[in-house]
mmCIF file of C-alpha atoms in Angstrom:
data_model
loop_
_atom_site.group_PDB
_atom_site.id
_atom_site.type_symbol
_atom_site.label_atom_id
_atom_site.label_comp_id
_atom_site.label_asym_id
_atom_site.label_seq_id
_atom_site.Cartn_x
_atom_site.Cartn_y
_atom_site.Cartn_z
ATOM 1 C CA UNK R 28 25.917 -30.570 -95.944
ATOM 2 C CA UNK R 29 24.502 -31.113 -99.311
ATOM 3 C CA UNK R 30 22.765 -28.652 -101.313
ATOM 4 C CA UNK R 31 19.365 -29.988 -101.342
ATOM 5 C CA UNK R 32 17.225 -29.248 -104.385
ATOM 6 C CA UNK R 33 13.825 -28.767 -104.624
ATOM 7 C CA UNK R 34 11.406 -30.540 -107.146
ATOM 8 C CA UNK R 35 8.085 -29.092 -107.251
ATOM 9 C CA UNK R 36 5.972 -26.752 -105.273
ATOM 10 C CA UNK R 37 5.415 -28.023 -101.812
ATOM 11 C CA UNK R 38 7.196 -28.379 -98.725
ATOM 12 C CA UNK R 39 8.931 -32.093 -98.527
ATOM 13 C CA UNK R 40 10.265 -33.948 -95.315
ATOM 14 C CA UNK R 41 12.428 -36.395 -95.778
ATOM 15 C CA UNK R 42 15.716 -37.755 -93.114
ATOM 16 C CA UNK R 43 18.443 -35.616 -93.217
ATOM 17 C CA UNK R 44 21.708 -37.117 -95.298
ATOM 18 C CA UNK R 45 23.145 -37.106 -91.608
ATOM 19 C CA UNK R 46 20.420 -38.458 -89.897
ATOM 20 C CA UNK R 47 22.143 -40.461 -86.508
ATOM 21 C CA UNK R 48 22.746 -44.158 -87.052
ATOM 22 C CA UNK R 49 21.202 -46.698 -85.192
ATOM 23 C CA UNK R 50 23.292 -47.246 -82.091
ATOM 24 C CA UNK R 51 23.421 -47.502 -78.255
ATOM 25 C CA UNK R 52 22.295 -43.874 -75.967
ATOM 26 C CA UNK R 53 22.605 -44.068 -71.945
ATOM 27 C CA UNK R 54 20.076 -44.456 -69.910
ATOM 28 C CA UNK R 55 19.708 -41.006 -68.375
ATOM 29 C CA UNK R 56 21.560 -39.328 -70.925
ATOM 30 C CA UNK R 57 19.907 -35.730 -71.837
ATOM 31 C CA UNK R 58 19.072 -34.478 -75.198
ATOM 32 C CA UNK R 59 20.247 -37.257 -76.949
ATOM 33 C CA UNK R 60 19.388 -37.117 -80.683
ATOM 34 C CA UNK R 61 16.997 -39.759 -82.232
ATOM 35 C CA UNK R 62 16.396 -38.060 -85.731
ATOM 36 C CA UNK R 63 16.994 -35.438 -88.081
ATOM 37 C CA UNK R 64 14.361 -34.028 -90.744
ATOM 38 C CA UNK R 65 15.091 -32.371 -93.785
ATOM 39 C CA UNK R 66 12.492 -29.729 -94.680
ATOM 40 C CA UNK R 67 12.547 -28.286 -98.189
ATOM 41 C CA UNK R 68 10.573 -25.725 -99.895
ATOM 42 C CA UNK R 69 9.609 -25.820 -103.296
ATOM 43 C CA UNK R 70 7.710 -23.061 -103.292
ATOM 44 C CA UNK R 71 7.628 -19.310 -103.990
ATOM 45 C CA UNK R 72 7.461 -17.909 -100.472
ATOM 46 C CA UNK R 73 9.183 -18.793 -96.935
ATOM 47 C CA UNK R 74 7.197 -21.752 -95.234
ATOM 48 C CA UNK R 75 6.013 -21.255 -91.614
ATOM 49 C CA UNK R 76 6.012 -24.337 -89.926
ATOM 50 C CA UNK R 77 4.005 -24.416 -87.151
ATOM 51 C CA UNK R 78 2.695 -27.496 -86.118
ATOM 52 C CA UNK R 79 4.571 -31.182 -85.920
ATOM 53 C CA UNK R 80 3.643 -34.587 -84.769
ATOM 54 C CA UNK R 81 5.974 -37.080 -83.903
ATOM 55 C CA UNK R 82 5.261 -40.986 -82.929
ATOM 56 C CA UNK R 83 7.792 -42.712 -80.813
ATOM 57 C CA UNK R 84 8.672 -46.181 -81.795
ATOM 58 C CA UNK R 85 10.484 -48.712 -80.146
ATOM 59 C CA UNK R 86 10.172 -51.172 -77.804
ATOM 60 C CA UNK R 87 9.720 -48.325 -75.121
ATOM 61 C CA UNK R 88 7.434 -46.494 -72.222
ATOM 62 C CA UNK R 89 6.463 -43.058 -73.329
ATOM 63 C CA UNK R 90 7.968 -42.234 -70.002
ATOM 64 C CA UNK R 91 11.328 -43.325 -71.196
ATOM 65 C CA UNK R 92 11.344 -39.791 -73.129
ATOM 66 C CA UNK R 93 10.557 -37.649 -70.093
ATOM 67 C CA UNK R 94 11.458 -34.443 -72.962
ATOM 68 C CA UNK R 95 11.402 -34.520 -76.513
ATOM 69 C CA UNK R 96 12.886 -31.044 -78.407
ATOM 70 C CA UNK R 97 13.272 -29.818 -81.690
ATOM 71 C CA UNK R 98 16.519 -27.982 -82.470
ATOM 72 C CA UNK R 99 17.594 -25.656 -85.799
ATOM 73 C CA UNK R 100 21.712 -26.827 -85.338
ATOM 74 C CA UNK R 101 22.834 -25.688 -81.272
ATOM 75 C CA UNK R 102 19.199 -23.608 -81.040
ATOM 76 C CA UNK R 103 16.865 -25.334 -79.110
ATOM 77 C CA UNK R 104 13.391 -23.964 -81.050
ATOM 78 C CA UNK R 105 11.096 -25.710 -78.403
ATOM 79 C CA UNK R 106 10.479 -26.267 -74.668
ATOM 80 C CA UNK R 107 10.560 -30.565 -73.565
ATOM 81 C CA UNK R 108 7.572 -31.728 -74.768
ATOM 82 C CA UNK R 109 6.174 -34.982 -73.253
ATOM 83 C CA UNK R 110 4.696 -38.487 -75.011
ATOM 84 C CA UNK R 111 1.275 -39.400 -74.651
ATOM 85 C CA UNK R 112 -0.279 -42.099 -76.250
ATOM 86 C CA UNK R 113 2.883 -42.026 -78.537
ATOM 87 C CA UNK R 114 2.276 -38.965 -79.873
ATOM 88 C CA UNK R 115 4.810 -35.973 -78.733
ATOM 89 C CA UNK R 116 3.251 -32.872 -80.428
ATOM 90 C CA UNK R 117 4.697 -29.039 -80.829
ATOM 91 C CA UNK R 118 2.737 -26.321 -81.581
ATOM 92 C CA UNK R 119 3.602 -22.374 -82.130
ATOM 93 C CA UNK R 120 1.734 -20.087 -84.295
ATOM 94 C CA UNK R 121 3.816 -18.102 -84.554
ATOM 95 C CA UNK R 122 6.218 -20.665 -86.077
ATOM 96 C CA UNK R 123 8.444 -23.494 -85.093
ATOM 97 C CA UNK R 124 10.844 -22.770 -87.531
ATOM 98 C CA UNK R 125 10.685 -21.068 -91.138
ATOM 99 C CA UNK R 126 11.740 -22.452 -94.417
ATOM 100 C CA UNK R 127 12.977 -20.412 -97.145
ATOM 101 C CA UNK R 128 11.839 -20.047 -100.263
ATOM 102 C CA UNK R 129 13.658 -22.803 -102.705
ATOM 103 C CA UNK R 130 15.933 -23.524 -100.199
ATOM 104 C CA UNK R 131 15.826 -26.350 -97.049
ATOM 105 C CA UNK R 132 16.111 -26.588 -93.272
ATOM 106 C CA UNK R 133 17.420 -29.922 -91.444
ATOM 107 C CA UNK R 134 15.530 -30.149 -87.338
ATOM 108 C CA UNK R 135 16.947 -31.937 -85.212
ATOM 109 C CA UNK R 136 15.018 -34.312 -82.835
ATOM 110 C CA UNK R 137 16.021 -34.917 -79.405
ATOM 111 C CA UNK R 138 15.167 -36.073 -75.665
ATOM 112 C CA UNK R 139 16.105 -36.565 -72.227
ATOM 113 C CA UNK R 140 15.817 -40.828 -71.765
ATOM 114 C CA UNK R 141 15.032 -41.996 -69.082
ATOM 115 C CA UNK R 142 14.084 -45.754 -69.372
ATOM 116 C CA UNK R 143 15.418 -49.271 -68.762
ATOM 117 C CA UNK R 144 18.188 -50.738 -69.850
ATOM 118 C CA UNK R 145 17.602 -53.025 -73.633
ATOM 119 C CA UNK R 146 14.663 -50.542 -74.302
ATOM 120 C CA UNK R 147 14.603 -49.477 -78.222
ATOM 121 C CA UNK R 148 13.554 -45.705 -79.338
ATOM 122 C CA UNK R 149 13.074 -43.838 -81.938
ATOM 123 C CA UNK R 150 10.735 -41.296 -83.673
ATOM 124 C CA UNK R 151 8.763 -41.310 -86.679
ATOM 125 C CA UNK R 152 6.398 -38.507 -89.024
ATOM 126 C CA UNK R 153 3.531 -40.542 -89.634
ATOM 127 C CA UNK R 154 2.020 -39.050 -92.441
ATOM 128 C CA UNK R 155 1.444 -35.691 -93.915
ATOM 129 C CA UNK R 156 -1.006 -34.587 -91.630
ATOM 130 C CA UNK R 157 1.592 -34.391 -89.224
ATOM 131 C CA UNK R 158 2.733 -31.478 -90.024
ATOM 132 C CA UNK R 159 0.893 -28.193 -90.202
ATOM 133 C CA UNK R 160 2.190 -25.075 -92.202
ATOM 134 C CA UNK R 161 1.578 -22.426 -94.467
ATOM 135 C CA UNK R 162 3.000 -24.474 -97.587
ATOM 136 C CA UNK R 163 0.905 -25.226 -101.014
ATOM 137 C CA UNK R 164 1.387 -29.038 -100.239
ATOM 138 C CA UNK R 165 3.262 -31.335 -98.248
ATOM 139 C CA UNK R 166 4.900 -34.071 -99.787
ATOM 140 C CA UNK R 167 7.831 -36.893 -98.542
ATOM 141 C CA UNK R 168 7.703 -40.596 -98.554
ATOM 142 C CA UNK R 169 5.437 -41.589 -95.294
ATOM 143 C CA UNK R 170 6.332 -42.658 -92.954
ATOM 144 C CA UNK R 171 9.608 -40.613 -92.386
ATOM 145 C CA UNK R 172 11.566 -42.953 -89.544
ATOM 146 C CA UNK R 173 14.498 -42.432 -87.852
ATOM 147 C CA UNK R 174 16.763 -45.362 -86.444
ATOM 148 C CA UNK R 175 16.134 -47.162 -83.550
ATOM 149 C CA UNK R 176 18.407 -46.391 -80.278
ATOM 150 C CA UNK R 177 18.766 -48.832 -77.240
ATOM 151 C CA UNK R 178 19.167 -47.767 -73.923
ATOM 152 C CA UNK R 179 21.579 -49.201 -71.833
ATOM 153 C CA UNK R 180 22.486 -48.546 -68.105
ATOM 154 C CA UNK R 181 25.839 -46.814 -67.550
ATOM 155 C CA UNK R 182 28.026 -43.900 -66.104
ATOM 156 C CA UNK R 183 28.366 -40.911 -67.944
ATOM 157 C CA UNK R 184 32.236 -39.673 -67.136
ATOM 158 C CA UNK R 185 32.288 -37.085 -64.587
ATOM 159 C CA UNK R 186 35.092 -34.964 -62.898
ATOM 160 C CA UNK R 187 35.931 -35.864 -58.958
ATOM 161 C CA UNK R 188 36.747 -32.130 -57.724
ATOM 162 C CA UNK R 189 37.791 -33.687 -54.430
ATOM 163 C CA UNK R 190 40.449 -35.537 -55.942
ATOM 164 C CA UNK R 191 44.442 -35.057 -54.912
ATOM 165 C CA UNK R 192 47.725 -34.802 -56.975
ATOM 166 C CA UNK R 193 50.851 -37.538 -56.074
ATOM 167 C CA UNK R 194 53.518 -36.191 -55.163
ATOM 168 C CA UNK R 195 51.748 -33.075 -53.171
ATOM 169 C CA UNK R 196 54.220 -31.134 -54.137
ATOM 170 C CA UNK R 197 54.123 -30.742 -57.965
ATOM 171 C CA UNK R 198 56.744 -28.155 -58.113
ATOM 172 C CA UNK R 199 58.924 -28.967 -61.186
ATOM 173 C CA UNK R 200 62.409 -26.893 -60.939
ATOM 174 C CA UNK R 201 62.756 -25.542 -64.810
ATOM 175 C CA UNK R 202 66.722 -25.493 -64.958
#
């Protein structure tokens, strides 16, 4: 992706350049991704993040995300975290996931749906105060939104082991 550069001190969340585009995700479809955040650090030191709050949006149930996750590219950083009240929150002191100094990290956002069909999704950072770490400031344009997915009722291809070839004998004579 871009090289993202930072202005000023502070640690700034914005959507990532590849954030997903609104569009359609099947009902019962698992870890399907709903946003992705662009975290860059203008300051000095590596940024611990450990602390985000997301809101889901939508014309949805907060059971309709029965897991939420954060991922750093194909590394899931967090265990399914539920909704309540709208609010799915992760927490590790330790760290969710570091930024490093002058440079930028994009999370991705996903979950396991399971809602009704014509539902909308989506997840949002509020404000600020959504996000906890060890940077001098946190700064972005609030709130951060990602696009709005609708769930719609469907089969998700799948591979019939029980099936048989025609003819039975497949035995092709290479001369």
């Amino acid at each position: 992706g871009p090289v993202i550069i930072p202005t000023g001190a502070g640690l700034n969340v914005s959507l990532a350049y590849d954030n997903p585009a609104a569009g359609t995700i099947v009902d019962g479809q698992a870890q399907a991704p709903l946003a992705k955040l662009t975290f860059t650090n203008g300051d000095n030191a590596q940024v611990s993040v450990t602390g985000l709050k997301l809101k889901r949006i939508g014309i949805s149930a907060d059971a309709s995300l029965t897991n939420v996750y954060l991922f750093d590219g194909a590394t899931r950083l967090t265990d399914g975290a539920s909704v309540s009240s709208t609010v799915i929150s992760f927490n590790n002191t330790a760290g969710l996931f570091t930024v490093p100094a002058g440079g930028s990290k994009t999370i991705t956002v996903t979950a396991d749906v399971d809602g009704t069909s014509g539902e909308t999704v989506g997840v949002q950072v509020v404000s600020a105060a959504d996000i906890t770490s060890n940077a001098s400031s946190i700064k972005g344009v609030y709130p951060v939104t990602g696009n709005l997915m609708t769930l719609a009722t469907g089969s998700l291809a799948g591979v019939n082991f029980a099936a048989s070839t025609t003819p039975a004998d497949a035995y092709v004579d290479p001369q």
